[in-house]
mmCIF file of N, CA, C and O and ligand atoms in Angstrom:
data_model
loop_
_atom_site.group_PDB
_atom_site.id
_atom_site.type_symbol
_atom_site.label_atom_id
_atom_site.label_comp_id
_atom_site.label_asym_id
_atom_site.label_seq_id
_atom_site.Cartn_x
_atom_site.Cartn_y
_atom_site.Cartn_z
ATOM 1 N N MET A 167 -226.938 -130.450 -165.865
ATOM 2 C CA MET A 167 -227.378 -131.830 -166.059
ATOM 3 C C MET A 167 -226.630 -132.439 -167.761
ATOM 4 O O MET A 167 -226.729 -131.424 -168.696
ATOM 5 N N TYR A 168 -225.551 -133.438 -167.272
ATOM 6 C CA TYR A 168 -224.806 -133.327 -168.207
ATOM 7 C C TYR A 168 -225.607 -133.667 -170.157
ATOM 8 O O TYR A 168 -225.104 -133.232 -170.624
ATOM 9 N N PHE A 169 -226.370 -134.585 -169.592
ATOM 10 C CA PHE A 169 -227.101 -135.106 -170.933
ATOM 11 C C PHE A 169 -227.918 -134.689 -171.495
ATOM 12 O O PHE A 169 -227.702 -134.469 -172.766
ATOM 13 N N ASN A 170 -228.652 -133.313 -170.699
ATOM 14 C CA ASN A 170 -229.067 -132.147 -171.415
ATOM 15 C C ASN A 170 -228.268 -131.455 -171.857
ATOM 16 O O ASN A 170 -229.241 -130.830 -173.039
ATOM 17 N N SER A 171 -227.207 -131.265 -171.754
ATOM 18 C CA SER A 171 -226.363 -130.151 -172.611
ATOM 19 C C SER A 171 -225.818 -130.844 -173.674
ATOM 20 O O SER A 171 -225.966 -129.943 -174.447
ATOM 21 N N LEU A 172 -225.601 -131.835 -173.322
ATOM 22 C CA LEU A 172 -225.471 -132.830 -174.758
ATOM 23 C C LEU A 172 -226.918 -132.853 -176.230
ATOM 24 O O LEU A 172 -226.513 -133.103 -176.963
ATOM 25 N N LEU A 173 -227.812 -132.932 -175.445
ATOM 26 C CA LEU A 173 -229.347 -132.509 -175.642
ATOM 27 C C LEU A 173 -229.047 -130.707 -176.369
ATOM 28 O O LEU A 173 -229.918 -131.086 -177.757
ATOM 29 N N ASP A 174 -229.398 -130.097 -175.970
ATOM 30 C CA ASP A 174 -229.070 -129.143 -176.403
ATOM 31 C C ASP A 174 -227.673 -128.587 -177.444
ATOM 32 O O ASP A 174 -228.646 -127.925 -179.002
ATOM 33 N N ALA A 175 -226.852 -129.423 -177.940
ATOM 34 C CA ALA A 175 -225.648 -129.342 -178.273
ATOM 35 C C ALA A 175 -226.037 -129.776 -179.931
ATOM 36 O O ALA A 175 -226.163 -128.858 -181.221
ATOM 37 N N PHE A 176 -227.046 -131.016 -179.433
ATOM 38 C CA PHE A 176 -227.115 -131.758 -180.857
ATOM 39 C C PHE A 176 -228.836 -131.208 -181.422
ATOM 40 O O PHE A 176 -228.465 -131.569 -183.061
ATOM 41 N N PHE A 177 -229.354 -131.513 -180.701
ATOM 42 C CA PHE A 177 -230.572 -130.849 -180.967
ATOM 43 C C PHE A 177 -230.879 -129.685 -181.284
ATOM 44 O O PHE A 177 -232.022 -128.578 -181.781
ATOM 45 N N GLY A 178 -230.249 -128.053 -180.890
ATOM 46 C CA GLY A 178 -231.251 -126.903 -179.721
ATOM 47 C C GLY A 178 -232.132 -126.792 -179.824
ATOM 48 O O GLY A 178 -232.748 -127.842 -179.493
ATOM 49 N N PRO A 179 -232.938 -125.495 -180.116
ATOM 50 C CA PRO A 179 -234.451 -125.775 -179.518
ATOM 51 C C PRO A 179 -235.566 -126.805 -180.312
ATOM 52 O O PRO A 179 -235.316 -127.302 -181.010
ATOM 53 N N ARG A 180 -235.592 -127.578 -178.617
ATOM 54 C CA ARG A 180 -237.448 -128.684 -178.546
ATOM 55 C C ARG A 180 -237.879 -128.803 -178.167
ATOM 56 O O ARG A 180 -237.685 -128.123 -176.838
ATOM 57 N N ASN A 181 -238.496 -129.168 -178.351
ATOM 58 C CA ASN A 181 -239.929 -129.913 -178.221
ATOM 59 C C ASN A 181 -239.964 -131.609 -177.756
ATOM 60 O O ASN A 181 -239.403 -132.268 -178.595
ATOM 61 N N ILE A 182 -241.197 -132.109 -176.796
ATOM 62 C CA ILE A 182 -241.253 -133.263 -176.273
ATOM 63 C C ILE A 182 -242.752 -133.848 -177.448
ATOM 64 O O ILE A 182 -242.753 -133.387 -177.613
ATOM 65 N N PHE A 183 -241.420 -134.709 -178.369
ATOM 66 C CA PHE A 183 -242.452 -134.918 -179.054
ATOM 67 C C PHE A 183 -244.101 -136.459 -178.558
ATOM 68 O O PHE A 183 -244.821 -136.389 -178.764
ATOM 69 N N HIS A 184 -243.162 -137.512 -177.870
ATOM 70 C CA HIS A 184 -243.543 -138.645 -177.241
ATOM 71 C C HIS A 184 -242.511 -139.519 -177.139
ATOM 72 O O HIS A 184 -241.405 -139.145 -176.961
ATOM 73 N N VAL A 185 -242.653 -139.902 -176.340
ATOM 74 C CA VAL A 185 -242.001 -140.506 -174.942
ATOM 75 C C VAL A 185 -242.330 -142.417 -175.206
ATOM 76 O O VAL A 185 -243.587 -142.325 -174.908
ATOM 77 N N ILE A 186 -241.339 -143.496 -175.224
ATOM 78 C CA ILE A 186 -241.984 -144.658 -175.360
ATOM 79 C C ILE A 186 -241.100 -144.782 -174.479
ATOM 80 O O ILE A 186 -239.408 -144.989 -173.736
ATOM 81 N N GLU A 187 -240.824 -146.269 -174.196
ATOM 82 C CA GLU A 187 -239.767 -147.503 -172.902
ATOM 83 C C GLU A 187 -238.591 -147.377 -173.459
ATOM 84 O O GLU A 187 -238.802 -148.232 -175.042
ATOM 85 N N CYS A 188 -237.899 -147.841 -173.329
ATOM 86 C CA CYS A 188 -236.928 -147.635 -174.603
ATOM 87 C C CYS A 188 -236.956 -148.651 -174.296
ATOM 88 O O CYS A 188 -236.387 -149.886 -173.287
ATOM 89 N N SER A 189 -236.366 -149.879 -175.000
ATOM 90 C CA SER A 189 -236.036 -151.099 -175.767
ATOM 91 C C SER A 189 -235.172 -152.227 -175.211
ATOM 92 O O SER A 189 -235.086 -152.844 -174.956
ATOM 93 N N VAL A 190 -233.980 -150.272 -174.628
ATOM 94 C CA VAL A 190 -232.723 -151.608 -174.757
ATOM 95 C C VAL A 190 -233.224 -151.655 -172.960
ATOM 96 O O VAL A 190 -232.260 -151.982 -172.364
ATOM 97 N N CYS A 191 -233.091 -150.087 -172.626
ATOM 98 C CA CYS A 191 -233.233 -150.523 -171.172
ATOM 99 C C CYS A 191 -234.197 -150.242 -170.219
ATOM 100 O O CYS A 191 -233.934 -150.294 -169.208
ATOM 101 N N GLY A 192 -235.426 -149.573 -170.867
ATOM 102 C CA GLY A 192 -236.738 -150.041 -170.493
ATOM 103 C C GLY A 192 -236.827 -148.259 -169.635
ATOM 104 O O GLY A 192 -237.700 -147.974 -169.210
ATOM 105 N N PHE A 193 -235.592 -147.746 -169.503
ATOM 106 C CA PHE A 193 -235.995 -146.095 -169.001
ATOM 107 C C PHE A 193 -236.795 -145.507 -170.016
ATOM 108 O O PHE A 193 -237.473 -146.267 -171.404
ATOM 109 N N ASP A 194 -236.352 -144.254 -170.288
ATOM 110 C CA ASP A 194 -238.066 -143.045 -171.339
ATOM 111 C C ASP A 194 -237.059 -143.193 -172.593
ATOM 112 O O ASP A 194 -235.835 -142.445 -172.452
ATOM 113 N N GLU A 195 -237.116 -143.241 -173.712
ATOM 114 C CA GLU A 195 -236.780 -142.687 -174.629
ATOM 115 C C GLU A 195 -237.472 -141.976 -175.771
ATOM 116 O O GLU A 195 -239.027 -142.323 -175.842
ATOM 117 N N ILE A 196 -237.303 -140.728 -175.352
ATOM 118 C CA ILE A 196 -237.512 -139.854 -176.135
ATOM 119 C C ILE A 196 -237.396 -138.977 -177.432
ATOM 120 O O ILE A 196 -236.314 -138.473 -177.159
ATOM 121 N N TYR A 197 -238.616 -138.815 -177.808
ATOM 122 C CA TYR A 197 -239.088 -138.149 -179.724
ATOM 123 C C TYR A 197 -238.591 -136.932 -179.617
ATOM 124 O O TYR A 197 -239.945 -136.268 -178.695
ATOM 125 N N TYR A 198 -237.655 -136.202 -179.989
ATOM 126 C CA TYR A 198 -237.991 -134.364 -179.749
ATOM 127 C C TYR A 198 -238.394 -133.787 -181.504
ATOM 128 O O TYR A 198 -237.941 -134.308 -182.469
ATOM 129 N N GLU A 199 -239.070 -132.959 -181.399
ATOM 130 C CA GLU A 199 -239.370 -132.191 -183.008
ATOM 131 C C GLU A 199 -239.278 -130.509 -182.486
ATOM 132 O O GLU A 199 -238.780 -130.547 -180.946
ATOM 133 N N ASP A 200 -238.157 -130.526 -183.642
ATOM 134 C CA ASP A 200 -237.702 -128.606 -183.488
ATOM 135 C C ASP A 200 -238.534 -127.866 -183.178
ATOM 136 O O ASP A 200 -240.267 -127.871 -183.875
ATOM 137 N N LYS A 201 -238.667 -126.894 -182.362
ATOM 138 C CA LYS A 201 -239.423 -125.079 -181.569
ATOM 139 C C LYS A 201 -239.489 -124.475 -182.417
ATOM 140 O O LYS A 201 -241.944 -124.830 -182.768
ATOM 141 N N GLU A 202 -239.164 -124.692 -183.667
ATOM 142 C CA GLU A 202 -239.616 -123.708 -184.916
ATOM 143 C C GLU A 202 -240.641 -124.702 -185.848
ATOM 144 O O GLU A 202 -241.763 -124.507 -185.623
ATOM 145 N N THR A 203 -240.292 -125.266 -186.231
ATOM 146 C CA THR A 203 -240.775 -126.801 -187.800
ATOM 147 C C THR A 203 -240.903 -127.377 -187.024
ATOM 148 O O THR A 203 -242.665 -127.932 -188.076
ATOM 149 N N LYS A 204 -241.585 -128.119 -185.604
ATOM 150 C CA LYS A 204 -242.900 -129.325 -185.829
ATOM 151 C C LYS A 204 -242.425 -130.434 -186.018
ATOM 152 O O LYS A 204 -242.319 -131.595 -186.365
ATOM 153 N N LYS A 205 -240.820 -130.671 -187.274
ATOM 154 C CA LYS A 205 -240.473 -131.638 -187.452
ATOM 155 C C LYS A 205 -239.657 -132.901 -186.335
ATOM 156 O O LYS A 205 -238.899 -132.386 -185.732
ATOM 157 N N VAL A 206 -239.773 -133.520 -186.150
ATOM 158 C CA VAL A 206 -239.420 -134.515 -185.537
ATOM 159 C C VAL A 206 -238.007 -135.165 -186.049
ATOM 160 O O VAL A 206 -237.285 -134.771 -187.094
ATOM 161 N N ILE A 207 -236.900 -134.855 -185.248
ATOM 162 C CA ILE A 207 -235.560 -134.668 -184.966
ATOM 163 C C ILE A 207 -234.217 -135.641 -184.619
ATOM 164 O O ILE A 207 -233.713 -135.776 -185.027
ATOM 165 N N GLY A 208 -235.645 -136.203 -184.166
ATOM 166 C CA GLY A 208 -234.364 -137.326 -183.561
ATOM 167 C C GLY A 208 -235.089 -137.698 -182.343
ATOM 168 O O GLY A 208 -236.454 -137.919 -181.358
ATOM 169 N N LYS A 209 -234.238 -138.704 -181.280
ATOM 170 C CA LYS A 209 -234.944 -139.642 -180.610
ATOM 171 C C LYS A 209 -233.143 -139.276 -179.258
ATOM 172 O O LYS A 209 -232.504 -139.766 -180.057
ATOM 173 N N ALA A 210 -233.084 -139.626 -178.205
ATOM 174 C CA ALA A 210 -232.086 -140.105 -177.463
ATOM 175 C C ALA A 210 -232.865 -140.451 -175.794
ATOM 176 O O ALA A 210 -233.589 -140.807 -175.602
ATOM 177 N N CYS A 211 -231.969 -141.565 -174.968
ATOM 178 C CA CYS A 211 -232.921 -142.158 -173.861
ATOM 179 C C CYS A 211 -231.593 -141.870 -172.986
ATOM 180 O O CYS A 211 -230.137 -141.897 -172.881
ATOM 181 N N SER A 212 -231.322 -141.589 -172.080
ATOM 182 C CA SER A 212 -230.815 -141.359 -171.005
ATOM 183 C C SER A 212 -229.897 -142.540 -170.444
ATOM 184 O O SER A 212 -228.896 -141.860 -169.870
ATOM 185 N N GLY A 213 -230.701 -143.362 -170.302
ATOM 186 C CA GLY A 213 -230.753 -144.646 -169.424
ATOM 187 C C GLY A 213 -229.449 -145.056 -170.313
ATOM 188 O O GLY A 213 -228.465 -145.981 -169.711
ATOM 189 N N CYS A 214 -229.115 -145.391 -171.737
ATOM 190 C CA CYS A 214 -228.084 -145.832 -172.243
ATOM 191 C C CYS A 214 -227.112 -144.648 -173.107
ATOM 192 O O CYS A 214 -226.613 -144.836 -173.840
ATOM 193 N N ASN A 215 -227.338 -143.701 -172.354
ATOM 194 C CA ASN A 215 -226.663 -142.147 -173.285
ATOM 195 C C ASN A 215 -226.678 -142.268 -174.513
ATOM 196 O O ASN A 215 -226.111 -142.961 -175.363
ATOM 197 N N PHE A 216 -227.776 -142.695 -174.564
ATOM 198 C CA PHE A 216 -228.050 -142.348 -176.504
ATOM 199 C C PHE A 216 -229.404 -141.433 -177.345
ATOM 200 O O PHE A 216 -230.040 -141.130 -176.899
ATOM 201 N N VAL A 217 -227.790 -141.284 -178.386
ATOM 202 C CA VAL A 217 -229.208 -139.877 -179.208
ATOM 203 C C VAL A 217 -229.132 -140.140 -180.489
ATOM 204 O O VAL A 217 -227.321 -140.755 -181.233
ATOM 205 N N GLN A 218 -229.490 -139.657 -181.126
ATOM 206 C CA GLN A 218 -229.703 -140.029 -182.266
ATOM 207 C C GLN A 218 -230.567 -138.958 -183.476
ATOM 208 O O GLN A 218 -231.559 -138.395 -183.417
ATOM 209 N N ARG A 219 -229.981 -138.600 -184.632
ATOM 210 C CA ARG A 219 -230.967 -137.483 -184.831
ATOM 211 C C ARG A 219 -231.373 -137.597 -186.642
ATOM 212 O O ARG A 219 -230.370 -139.051 -187.218
ATOM 213 N N PHE A 220 -232.722 -138.082 -186.468
ATOM 214 C CA PHE A 220 -232.952 -137.878 -188.096
ATOM 215 C C PHE A 220 -232.305 -137.337 -188.831
ATOM 216 O O PHE A 220 -232.996 -136.192 -188.427
ATOM 217 N N GLU A 221 -232.205 -137.919 -190.332
ATOM 218 C CA GLU A 221 -231.388 -137.393 -191.659
ATOM 219 C C GLU A 221 -232.947 -136.785 -192.459
ATOM 220 O O GLU A 221 -233.249 -137.866 -192.744
ATOM 221 N N ASN A 222 -233.034 -135.477 -193.190
ATOM 222 C CA ASN A 222 -234.231 -135.925 -194.362
ATOM 223 C C ASN A 222 -234.091 -134.392 -194.254
ATOM 224 O O ASN A 222 -233.703 -133.234 -194.139
HETATM 225 ZN ZN1 ZN B 168 -232.288 -146.840 -173.099
#
């Protein structure tokens, strides 16, 4: 699936940290943590094709 390939490229290995309802489209907005460091690395919504990587 295209969106998951996008997430693989953008975040790399990751776990789902938590899921909330997207305030824009009402679909699942998913927060991801890095598989190794367990730091929250970003969020994405496949309903809006929205991906954001947190900087720090
Ligand atoms: Zn959305």
